[in-house]
Short mmCIF file of C-alpha atoms and ligand atoms in Angstrom, two decimals:
data_model
loop_
_atom_site.label_atom_id
_atom_site.label_comp_id
_atom_site.label_asym_id
_atom_site.label_seq_id
_atom_site.Cartn_x
_atom_site.Cartn_y
_atom_site.Cartn_z
CA MET H 22 0.00 0.00 0.00
CA ALA H 23 1.34 3.42 -0.98
CA ALA H 24 2.16 5.68 1.96
CA ARG H 25 1.15 9.33 2.09
CA TYR H 26 4.73 10.39 1.58
CA ASP H 27 4.82 8.62 -1.80
CA ASP H 28 2.57 11.42 -3.05
CA LEU H 29 4.67 14.40 -4.16
CA ASP H 30 1.87 16.91 -3.57
CA TRP H 31 1.55 15.71 0.01
CA CYS H 32 5.33 16.02 0.44
CA GLU H 33 5.32 19.54 -0.96
CA GLN H 34 2.50 20.50 1.44
CA HIS H 35 4.59 19.12 4.30
CA ARG H 36 7.87 20.68 3.18
CA LEU H 37 9.80 22.79 5.67
CA ARG H 38 9.92 26.48 4.82
CA LEU H 39 12.83 28.83 5.36
CA ASP H 40 12.38 32.59 5.67
CA TYR H 41 15.49 34.74 5.81
CA SER H 42 13.91 38.16 5.28
CA TYR H 43 14.88 39.33 8.75
CA VAL H 44 18.60 38.82 8.25
CA MET H 45 18.59 40.91 5.09
CA GLU H 46 19.91 44.46 5.10
CA GLU H 47 16.82 45.86 3.42
CA MET H 48 14.70 44.59 6.32
CA ILE H 49 16.92 45.06 9.38
CA GLY H 50 19.28 47.74 8.17
CA THR H 51 23.02 48.13 8.35
CA PRO H 52 25.53 47.14 9.60
CA VAL H 53 24.05 43.82 10.73
CA GLY H 54 21.82 43.02 7.77
CA VAL H 55 23.18 40.93 4.92
CA SER H 56 23.23 42.72 1.58
CA ARG H 57 22.32 40.93 -1.63
CA ARG H 58 25.90 41.49 -2.75
CA GLU H 59 27.32 39.82 0.40
CA LEU H 60 24.99 36.91 -0.11
CA ALA H 61 25.92 36.54 -3.76
CA ASP H 62 29.65 36.74 -3.00
CA ALA H 63 29.34 34.12 -0.27
CA ALA H 64 27.30 31.90 -2.60
CA THR H 65 30.19 31.74 -5.06
CA ARG H 66 32.21 29.84 -2.43
CA LEU H 67 29.61 27.10 -2.40
CA ALA H 68 30.67 25.53 -5.69
CA ALA H 69 33.81 24.18 -4.00
CA ILE H 70 31.85 23.09 -0.93
CA ASP H 71 29.29 21.33 -3.12
CA ALA H 72 32.08 19.43 -4.87
CA ARG H 73 33.50 18.49 -1.47
CA VAL H 74 30.15 17.24 -0.17
CA ARG H 75 29.81 15.00 -3.22
CA ALA H 76 33.42 13.77 -3.08
CA GLU H 77 33.42 13.02 0.66
CA HIS H 78 30.01 11.39 0.47
CA GLN H 79 31.25 9.25 -2.40
CA VAL H 80 34.20 7.95 -0.40
CA GLY H 81 31.97 7.19 2.59
CA VAL H 82 33.01 9.97 4.95
CA LEU H 83 29.53 11.48 5.33
CA GLY H 84 27.75 8.30 6.39
CA PHE H 85 24.76 10.17 7.84
CA MET H 86 23.74 11.12 4.29
CA ASP H 87 23.06 7.47 3.45
CA LEU H 88 20.88 6.75 6.47
CA PRO H 89 17.49 7.95 5.20
CA THR H 90 17.65 5.34 2.44
CA ALA H 91 19.81 2.67 4.06
CA MET H 92 17.83 2.50 7.31
CA THR H 93 14.51 2.11 5.51
CA ALA H 94 15.43 -1.52 4.85
CA ALA H 95 16.00 -2.02 8.57
CA VAL H 96 12.55 -0.74 9.61
CA PRO H 97 10.75 -4.15 9.70
CA HIS H 98 13.42 -5.61 12.00
CA LEU H 99 13.35 -2.56 14.27
CA VAL H 100 9.56 -2.77 14.46
CA GLU H 101 9.72 -6.47 15.32
CA THR H 102 12.19 -5.88 18.15
CA ALA H 103 10.24 -2.89 19.40
CA ASP H 104 7.03 -4.94 19.49
CA ARG H 105 8.79 -7.67 21.42
CA LEU H 106 10.15 -5.16 23.96
CA ALA H 107 6.77 -3.42 24.24
CA ALA H 108 5.07 -6.73 24.97
CA ALA H 109 7.70 -7.66 27.56
CA GLY H 110 7.76 -4.54 29.68
CA ASP H 111 5.74 -1.46 30.51
CA ALA H 112 8.84 0.63 31.21
CA HIS H 113 11.66 0.92 28.71
CA VAL H 114 14.93 2.48 29.85
CA VAL H 115 17.28 3.93 27.26
CA LEU H 116 20.85 4.28 28.51
CA GLY H 117 23.22 6.57 26.66
CA ILE H 118 24.81 10.02 26.63
CA GLY H 119 25.62 12.71 24.05
CA GLY H 120 24.95 11.42 20.56
CA SER H 121 23.74 8.16 22.07
CA TYR H 122 20.97 9.96 23.95
CA LEU H 123 19.93 13.35 22.62
CA GLY H 124 18.54 12.19 19.27
CA ALA H 125 16.34 9.55 20.87
CA ARG H 126 15.09 12.10 23.38
CA ALA H 127 14.43 14.63 20.61
CA LEU H 128 12.27 12.14 18.70
CA PHE H 129 10.42 11.08 21.83
CA GLU H 130 9.57 14.60 22.93
CA ALA H 131 8.68 15.83 19.45
CA LEU H 132 6.64 12.90 18.27
CA ALA H 133 5.14 11.01 21.20
CA HIS H 134 2.14 12.29 23.17
CA PRO H 135 3.35 15.21 25.36
CA TYR H 136 2.25 13.22 28.45
CA HIS H 137 3.11 9.77 27.09
CA ASN H 138 4.48 8.39 30.36
CA GLU H 139 1.41 9.48 32.30
CA LEU H 140 -1.12 7.81 30.00
CA PRO H 141 -2.64 4.43 30.92
CA ARG H 142 -1.19 1.56 28.87
CA GLU H 143 -4.27 1.28 26.60
CA GLU H 144 -4.00 4.94 25.65
CA ARG H 145 -0.35 4.33 24.83
CA GLN H 146 -1.51 1.58 22.44
CA GLY H 147 0.37 -0.90 24.61
CA ARG H 148 3.69 0.91 24.13
CA PRO H 149 5.87 1.23 27.24
CA ARG H 150 6.74 4.32 29.20
CA LEU H 151 10.15 5.63 28.20
CA TYR H 152 12.92 6.68 30.58
CA PHE H 153 16.41 7.95 29.89
CA ALA H 154 19.39 7.23 32.13
CA GLY H 155 23.13 6.70 31.82
CA ASN H 156 23.57 10.35 30.80
CA GLY H 157 25.23 11.43 34.05
CA MET H 158 26.35 10.11 37.40
CA ASP H 159 23.90 11.79 39.71
CA THR H 160 22.94 9.44 42.53
CA ASP H 161 19.49 10.91 43.16
CA ALA H 162 18.55 10.65 39.49
CA LEU H 163 19.55 7.00 39.29
CA ARG H 164 18.03 6.08 42.63
CA GLY H 165 14.85 7.83 41.59
CA LEU H 166 14.66 5.66 38.49
CA LEU H 167 15.47 2.45 40.38
CA ASP H 168 12.62 3.30 42.77
CA ARG H 169 10.25 3.28 39.79
CA LEU H 170 11.36 -0.14 38.46
CA PRO H 171 10.11 -3.55 39.65
CA THR H 172 11.99 -5.29 42.47
CA ARG H 173 10.03 -8.57 42.23
CA PRO H 174 8.87 -10.67 39.28
CA GLY H 175 5.40 -9.57 38.20
CA ALA H 176 3.07 -12.09 36.60
CA GLU H 177 1.00 -9.54 34.67
CA PRO H 178 1.68 -8.95 30.96
CA GLY H 179 4.21 -6.24 30.37
CA GLY H 180 5.38 -6.66 33.97
CA ARG H 181 9.06 -6.34 33.18
CA PHE H 182 11.16 -3.32 32.45
CA THR H 183 13.33 -3.47 29.39
CA ILE H 184 16.69 -1.86 28.68
CA ASN H 185 18.31 -0.48 25.52
CA VAL H 186 21.94 0.36 26.23
CA ILE H 187 23.48 2.60 23.57
CA SER H 188 27.16 3.43 23.27
CA LYS H 189 29.13 3.64 20.06
CA SER H 190 32.50 3.23 21.75
CA GLY H 191 31.05 0.80 24.28
CA GLU H 192 33.35 2.40 26.84
CA THR H 193 31.51 5.47 28.15
CA LEU H 194 31.60 5.47 31.94
CA GLU H 195 28.26 7.18 32.64
CA THR H 196 26.37 4.72 30.47
CA ALA H 197 28.36 1.65 31.52
CA LEU H 198 27.80 2.34 35.23
CA ALA H 199 24.06 2.75 34.79
CA PHE H 200 23.95 -0.41 32.67
CA ARG H 201 25.74 -2.43 35.34
CA LEU H 202 23.22 -1.28 37.96
CA LEU H 203 20.10 -1.77 35.86
CA ARG H 204 21.32 -5.09 34.50
CA GLN H 205 21.87 -6.26 38.06
CA ARG H 206 18.32 -5.25 38.97
CA ALA H 207 16.91 -7.05 35.92
CA GLU H 208 18.89 -10.19 36.72
CA GLN H 209 17.84 -10.12 40.38
CA VAL H 210 14.22 -9.95 39.35
CA TRP H 211 14.12 -12.34 36.39
CA GLY H 212 17.34 -14.36 36.55
CA ALA H 213 18.52 -15.70 33.20
CA GLU H 214 15.33 -14.48 31.50
CA ALA H 215 16.58 -10.91 31.91
CA ARG H 216 18.53 -11.50 28.72
CA GLU H 217 15.30 -11.18 26.74
CA ALA H 218 14.67 -7.74 28.21
CA ILE H 219 17.99 -6.21 27.17
CA VAL H 220 19.13 -4.91 23.79
CA ALA H 221 22.39 -3.16 22.97
CA THR H 222 23.24 -0.64 20.24
CA THR H 223 26.96 -0.25 19.64
CA ASP H 224 29.84 -0.64 17.20
CA ALA H 225 29.69 -3.75 15.00
CA ALA H 226 32.90 -5.24 16.35
CA ARG H 227 34.77 -3.04 18.81
CA GLY H 228 34.35 -2.11 22.45
CA ARG H 229 33.40 -3.68 25.75
CA LEU H 230 29.69 -3.33 25.15
CA ARG H 231 29.95 -5.34 21.93
CA ASP H 232 31.90 -8.06 23.80
CA LEU H 233 29.47 -8.03 26.69
CA ALA H 234 26.41 -8.22 24.41
CA THR H 235 27.89 -11.11 22.47
CA ALA H 236 28.85 -13.01 25.61
CA ALA H 237 25.45 -12.47 27.24
CA GLY H 238 23.48 -13.14 24.04
CA TYR H 239 21.65 -9.81 23.98
CA GLU H 240 19.98 -8.79 20.75
CA SER H 241 22.09 -6.01 19.33
CA PHE H 242 22.12 -3.29 16.70
CA GLU H 243 25.07 -1.67 14.96
CA ILE H 244 26.11 1.95 14.59
CA PRO H 245 27.94 2.31 11.27
CA ASP H 246 31.61 3.21 11.52
CA ASN H 247 31.21 6.26 9.32
CA VAL H 248 28.42 7.82 11.39
CA GLY H 249 29.61 9.86 14.38
CA GLY H 250 27.58 9.90 17.60
CA ARG H 251 25.93 13.28 17.04
CA TYR H 252 24.98 12.33 13.47
CA SER H 253 23.52 8.96 14.48
CA VAL H 254 19.88 9.75 15.31
CA LEU H 255 18.66 8.07 12.13
CA THR H 256 20.46 4.80 12.96
CA ALA H 257 19.10 2.34 15.51
CA VAL H 258 20.38 4.83 18.12
CA GLY H 259 17.34 7.05 17.61
CA LEU H 260 15.06 4.79 15.62
CA LEU H 261 14.72 1.91 18.07
CA PRO H 262 13.66 4.02 21.09
CA ALA H 263 11.30 5.92 18.77
CA VAL H 264 9.59 2.83 17.42
CA VAL H 265 9.38 1.31 20.91
CA VAL H 266 7.01 4.16 21.84
CA GLY H 267 5.12 3.81 18.57
CA ILE H 268 6.60 6.60 16.43
CA ASP H 269 6.30 6.01 12.68
CA ILE H 270 9.98 5.70 11.80
CA ALA H 271 9.28 4.84 8.16
CA GLU H 272 7.69 8.28 7.80
CA LEU H 273 10.56 9.89 9.72
CA LEU H 274 13.06 8.38 7.27
CA ALA H 275 10.87 9.40 4.34
CA GLY H 276 11.03 12.99 5.59
CA ALA H 277 14.81 12.82 5.82
CA ARG H 278 14.97 11.31 2.32
CA TYR H 279 12.80 14.08 0.98
CA MET H 280 15.07 16.72 2.49
CA ALA H 281 18.13 14.86 1.15
CA GLY H 282 16.58 15.23 -2.30
CA LEU H 283 16.06 18.97 -1.78
CA CYS H 284 19.61 19.32 -0.51
CA ALA H 285 21.02 17.62 -3.59
CA ALA H 286 20.79 20.89 -5.53
CA SER H 287 24.13 22.52 -6.26
CA ASP H 288 22.65 26.01 -6.52
CA PRO H 289 22.91 27.47 -3.00
CA TYR H 290 19.72 29.48 -3.48
CA LEU H 291 17.82 26.25 -4.10
CA ASN H 292 19.55 24.12 -1.49
CA PRO H 293 18.27 25.00 2.02
CA ALA H 294 21.32 23.55 3.79
CA TYR H 295 23.70 25.59 1.66
CA LEU H 296 21.62 28.72 2.05
CA LEU H 297 21.44 28.34 5.82
CA ALA H 298 25.16 27.65 6.06
CA ILE H 299 26.00 30.76 4.03
CA LEU H 300 23.81 32.90 6.29
CA HIS H 301 25.23 31.29 9.45
CA THR H 302 28.78 31.95 8.31
CA LEU H 303 28.12 35.55 7.25
CA MET H 304 26.46 36.20 10.58
CA TYR H 305 29.29 34.61 12.56
CA ARG H 306 32.28 35.89 10.60
CA GLN H 307 31.12 39.29 9.36
CA LYS H 308 28.36 40.38 11.69
CA GLY H 309 29.70 39.30 15.11
CA ARG H 310 26.82 36.91 15.78
CA THR H 311 28.72 34.45 17.95
CA ILE H 312 25.68 33.00 19.71
CA SER H 313 23.30 30.79 17.78
CA VAL H 314 19.87 30.65 19.41
CA PHE H 315 17.50 27.81 18.50
CA ALA H 316 14.16 29.34 19.45
CA ALA H 317 11.61 26.51 19.50
CA TRP H 318 8.06 27.83 19.31
CA SER H 319 6.75 24.57 20.72
CA PRO H 320 7.91 22.72 23.84
CA ARG H 321 7.74 19.59 21.69
CA LEU H 322 10.82 20.87 19.86
CA GLU H 323 12.89 21.76 22.92
CA ALA H 324 14.76 18.46 22.87
CA VAL H 325 15.40 18.85 19.14
CA GLY H 326 17.10 22.09 20.19
CA LEU H 327 19.19 20.24 22.79
CA TRP H 328 20.14 17.68 20.15
CA TYR H 329 21.16 20.57 17.85
CA ASP H 330 23.15 22.16 20.69
CA GLN H 331 25.38 19.09 20.67
CA LEU H 332 25.53 18.88 16.89
CA LEU H 333 26.64 22.49 16.64
CA ALA H 334 28.89 22.59 19.71
CA GLU H 335 30.86 19.43 18.97
CA SER H 336 31.02 20.04 15.24
CA LEU H 337 32.00 23.71 15.22
CA GLY H 338 33.46 24.51 18.64
CA LYS H 339 37.16 23.89 18.04
CA ASP H 340 40.40 25.61 17.09
CA GLY H 341 39.38 28.55 19.29
CA ILE H 342 36.26 29.41 17.26
CA GLY H 343 32.67 28.35 16.70
CA PRO H 344 29.27 29.81 17.55
CA THR H 345 27.85 29.04 20.98
CA PRO H 346 24.49 27.25 20.75
CA LEU H 347 21.58 28.05 23.01
CA THR H 348 18.11 26.51 22.98
CA VAL H 349 15.09 28.45 24.17
CA VAL H 350 11.39 27.69 24.12
CA ASN H 351 9.04 30.54 23.30
CA SER H 352 7.00 32.23 24.40
CA ARG H 353 8.24 30.82 27.74
CA GLU H 354 11.73 32.30 27.41
CA LEU H 355 10.43 35.66 26.20
CA HIS H 356 9.68 36.13 29.88
CA SER H 357 13.19 35.24 30.99
CA ARG H 358 15.77 35.76 28.23
CA GLY H 359 13.59 38.02 26.08
CA GLN H 360 14.94 41.24 27.61
CA GLN H 361 18.50 40.28 26.75
CA HIS H 362 17.67 39.11 23.26
CA GLN H 363 15.90 42.39 22.58
CA GLU H 364 18.38 44.80 24.16
CA GLY H 365 21.50 42.94 25.29
CA ALA H 366 24.79 42.48 23.45
CA HIS H 367 24.54 42.37 19.68
CA ASP H 368 25.93 38.87 19.44
CA LYS H 369 22.98 36.59 18.61
CA LEU H 370 21.47 35.05 15.53
CA ILE H 371 18.05 33.72 16.47
CA THR H 372 16.57 30.87 14.47
CA ASN H 373 12.85 30.60 15.13
CA VAL H 374 11.63 27.06 14.66
CA VAL H 375 7.95 27.57 14.09
CA VAL H 376 4.98 25.21 13.79
CA ALA H 377 2.40 26.40 11.22
CA GLU H 378 -0.46 24.17 12.35
CA PRO H 379 -0.96 22.17 15.53
CA ASP H 380 -1.28 18.42 15.32
CA ARG H 381 -4.28 18.38 17.57
CA GLU H 382 -7.65 20.12 17.39
CA HIS H 383 -7.50 23.90 17.81
CA VAL H 384 -8.38 25.36 21.19
CA VAL H 385 -11.04 28.05 20.67
CA LEU H 386 -11.34 30.63 23.42
CA PRO H 387 -14.81 30.78 24.94
CA GLU H 388 -16.81 33.93 25.63
CA VAL H 389 -17.27 34.30 29.40
CA PRO H 390 -20.17 36.28 30.92
CA GLY H 391 -18.94 39.26 32.89
CA ASP H 392 -15.49 39.15 31.22
CA ALA H 393 -13.76 39.25 34.63
CA ASP H 394 -10.38 38.41 33.09
CA GLY H 395 -10.88 40.93 30.27
CA LEU H 396 -10.25 38.33 27.54
CA ASN H 397 -13.57 38.42 25.74
CA TYR H 398 -11.94 40.43 22.95
CA LEU H 399 -10.26 37.12 22.02
CA ALA H 400 -13.42 34.99 22.26
CA GLY H 401 -13.92 32.82 19.20
CA ARG H 402 -10.25 33.01 18.26
CA THR H 403 -7.79 30.17 18.71
CA LEU H 404 -4.89 29.74 21.10
CA HIS H 405 -2.80 29.19 18.01
CA ALA H 406 -3.73 32.67 16.74
CA GLY H 407 -2.26 34.03 19.97
CA GLN H 408 0.91 32.05 19.33
CA GLN H 409 1.15 33.32 15.74
CA ALA H 410 0.74 36.92 16.96
CA ALA H 411 3.54 36.37 19.50
CA ILE H 412 5.84 34.98 16.78
CA GLU H 413 5.24 37.84 14.37
CA ALA H 414 5.39 40.48 17.12
CA THR H 415 8.68 39.14 18.47
CA ALA H 416 10.29 38.94 15.05
CA PHE H 417 9.17 42.49 14.28
CA ALA H 418 10.41 43.83 17.62
CA TYR H 419 13.80 42.20 16.93
CA ARG H 420 13.81 43.56 13.38
CA ARG H 421 13.26 47.10 14.65
CA ALA H 422 16.12 46.66 17.11
CA GLY H 423 18.47 45.34 14.40
CA ARG H 424 18.42 41.79 15.79
CA PRO H 425 18.65 39.22 13.00
CA THR H 426 16.27 36.27 12.93
CA LEU H 427 15.77 33.31 10.61
CA ASP H 428 12.57 31.26 10.51
CA ILE H 429 12.33 27.55 9.82
CA THR H 430 8.66 26.57 9.63
CA LEU H 431 7.38 23.05 10.10
CA PRO H 432 3.92 22.78 8.51
CA THR H 433 3.08 20.58 11.49
CA VAL H 434 5.10 18.45 13.92
CA ARG H 435 5.03 14.90 12.58
CA PRO H 436 7.65 12.32 11.64
CA PHE H 437 7.92 13.58 8.05
CA THR H 438 8.71 17.15 9.09
CA VAL H 439 11.01 16.20 11.97
CA GLY H 440 12.93 13.87 9.61
CA GLN H 441 13.42 16.82 7.25
CA LEU H 442 14.60 19.08 10.07
CA ILE H 443 17.14 16.54 11.30
CA TYR H 444 18.69 15.99 7.90
CA LEU H 445 18.68 19.71 7.12
CA LEU H 446 20.50 20.61 10.34
CA GLU H 447 23.03 17.81 9.96
CA LEU H 448 24.06 18.77 6.44
CA THR H 449 23.99 22.48 7.27
CA THR H 450 26.35 21.86 10.18
CA VAL H 451 28.87 20.02 8.02
CA VAL H 452 28.85 22.89 5.54
CA ASP H 453 29.04 25.44 8.39
CA GLY H 454 32.18 23.66 9.56
CA TRP H 455 33.85 23.64 6.19
CA LEU H 456 33.00 27.30 5.60
CA LEU H 457 34.49 28.14 9.00
CA GLY H 458 37.55 26.01 8.28
CA VAL H 459 37.08 23.42 11.04
CA ASN H 460 36.48 19.68 10.84
CA PRO H 461 32.79 19.20 11.66
CA LEU H 462 33.15 15.45 12.08
CA ASP H 463 35.63 15.10 14.95
CA GLN H 464 35.41 15.98 18.65
CA PRO H 465 38.92 15.73 20.15
CA GLY H 466 38.02 18.03 23.06
CA VAL H 467 35.51 15.54 24.49
CA GLU H 468 38.36 13.25 25.57
CA ALA H 469 40.11 15.71 27.93
CA TYR H 470 37.83 15.38 30.96
CA LYS H 471 37.58 11.62 30.48
CA ASN H 472 41.34 11.17 30.67
CA PHE H 473 41.63 13.14 33.92
CA MET H 474 38.50 11.48 35.35
CA PHE H 475 39.84 7.99 34.64
CA GLY H 476 43.16 9.16 36.13
CA LEU H 477 41.40 10.24 39.32
CA LEU H 478 39.43 7.00 39.45
CA GLU H 479 42.66 5.01 38.90
CA ARG H 480 41.39 3.10 35.90
CA PRO H 481 43.88 0.27 35.61
CA ASP H 482 43.74 -0.94 32.02
CA ALA H 483 45.91 1.67 30.26
CA PRO H 484 49.09 3.41 31.47
CA GLN H 485 48.01 6.78 30.09
CA PHE H 486 45.51 7.25 32.93
CA ALA H 487 48.27 7.09 35.54
CA ARG H 488 50.07 9.82 33.61
CA TYR H 489 46.97 12.01 33.61
CA ARG H 490 46.62 11.43 37.34
CA ALA H 491 50.25 12.36 37.86
CA ALA H 492 49.85 15.55 35.80
CA LEU H 493 46.80 16.51 37.80
CA THR H 494 48.50 15.81 41.13
CA ALA H 495 51.64 17.70 40.10
CA ALA H 496 49.58 20.75 39.10
CA GLY H 497 47.91 20.65 42.50
CA LEU H 498 44.17 20.87 42.90
CA ARG H 499 42.39 23.90 44.32
CA PRO H 500 44.36 25.83 46.98
CA ASP H 501 42.64 26.49 50.33
CA GLU H 502 43.36 30.19 49.90
CA PHE H 503 40.50 30.58 47.43
CA ARG H 504 37.87 28.70 49.42
CA TRP H 505 35.11 30.28 51.41
O1 LIG L 21 29.04 12.81 19.37
C1 LIG L 21 29.80 12.12 20.00
O2 LIG L 21 30.65 11.41 19.43
C2 LIG L 21 29.75 12.05 21.51
O3 LIG L 21 28.93 13.00 22.08
C3 LIG L 21 29.25 10.68 21.92
O4 LIG L 21 28.00 10.46 21.35
C4 LIG L 21 29.18 10.54 23.44
O5 LIG L 21 30.41 10.84 24.01
C5 LIG L 21 28.78 9.12 23.81
O6 LIG L 21 29.70 8.23 23.29
P1 LIG L 21 29.39 6.70 23.14
O7 LIG L 21 28.27 6.55 22.19
O8 LIG L 21 30.66 6.11 22.61
O9 LIG L 21 29.03 6.17 24.51
#
């Protein structure tokens, strides 16, 4: 049976829109606005970048570009495993950190019911509650989760909790510690049968998690070698947790494929990733916009913003440069950060991520006798109309103050549009990196704290950790003089 996204008209109706009027000089003035000449000059640099995208994709460096098509073949298997896990347990715990966490959380928050975990099982269509752990080492957070999980075997269907441990390296301490503790709980409760409740997502061959999964006989999924953690949301890393809670991952991948098609254009004015990257780079390099604000106009998109924070920070924050990402949710943050964004330092490019139509039925404001709250002037209008007025008013207020904003509009929040957004931001970030002259695919800085942490914890399996410990001890920790 043909899916909706096989219909090109439907796809076009659900295409993301990009509006860059309010970064242009003729709308926001000089010196911050981009002139048509600046845009055209910057666009000429894209021919070389386009050739590089094609060449590096060809040799397999940009593995994330293959996922929308490649992972479509894996959907039936992911669905089968997800159904098995959903039948086994009413709580599903996803363990992972960074790129092994934020994508799955972004999909869950954007595409599941906003109160998924609070719904009764029937209203969740039999899908489990979803919890995230292994993304820190806070005792209260982990204890709090353990308090929620069964301590005795339950006879009722779905009485188990299930675990998906995700780590590309298979070595990450935060995730490994949480896995040890949750695995122990599962084994205490169900003995050898716990094996059925655990799946692992990791490298195909390397790392302790791969060895452990093989030895224990856990079902496992692979993260391709050429897909870095922060680019891995469209592998099993993001797809399996999503399908466990019932998200349509075939549609998600179709959305990403559709955007990949749009981003195949060489002309930067036709290719939204190239256009965004040009504007980002002009704003950063020439207009002093060193802070990149992801302004989500729906709380459902907040975690997409947090996912993008990592994508941008790890891809571009190196060699002493790179914009600083910041996620806000509006209109909530208009009442906290709004003052600064309107009148503070001129260092921000704000990208509004806007939802054109809600997924659910409109809320129409009722007329109330007496009008005690003075809101009858809005009676008969929708809540969404209020939201649209806030979006336009904010953008205009920023425009008048010479504060540049870009708008990315999702026709509605659904797998097809979120898939487009993910692919668009991934490719844009790679191009951002190349335009800035940094490698958007590595993250050498992430290792520094780990080396000193393993030194402090006296990790025994590699001599380098003793050297880090020695360096730290020789430097001396914090002197008493500066304590209060
Ligand atoms: O993007 C990255 O590579 C990192 O943020 C990793 O995703 C993060 O450090 C977790 O690593 P791993 O998946 O190896 O546990």
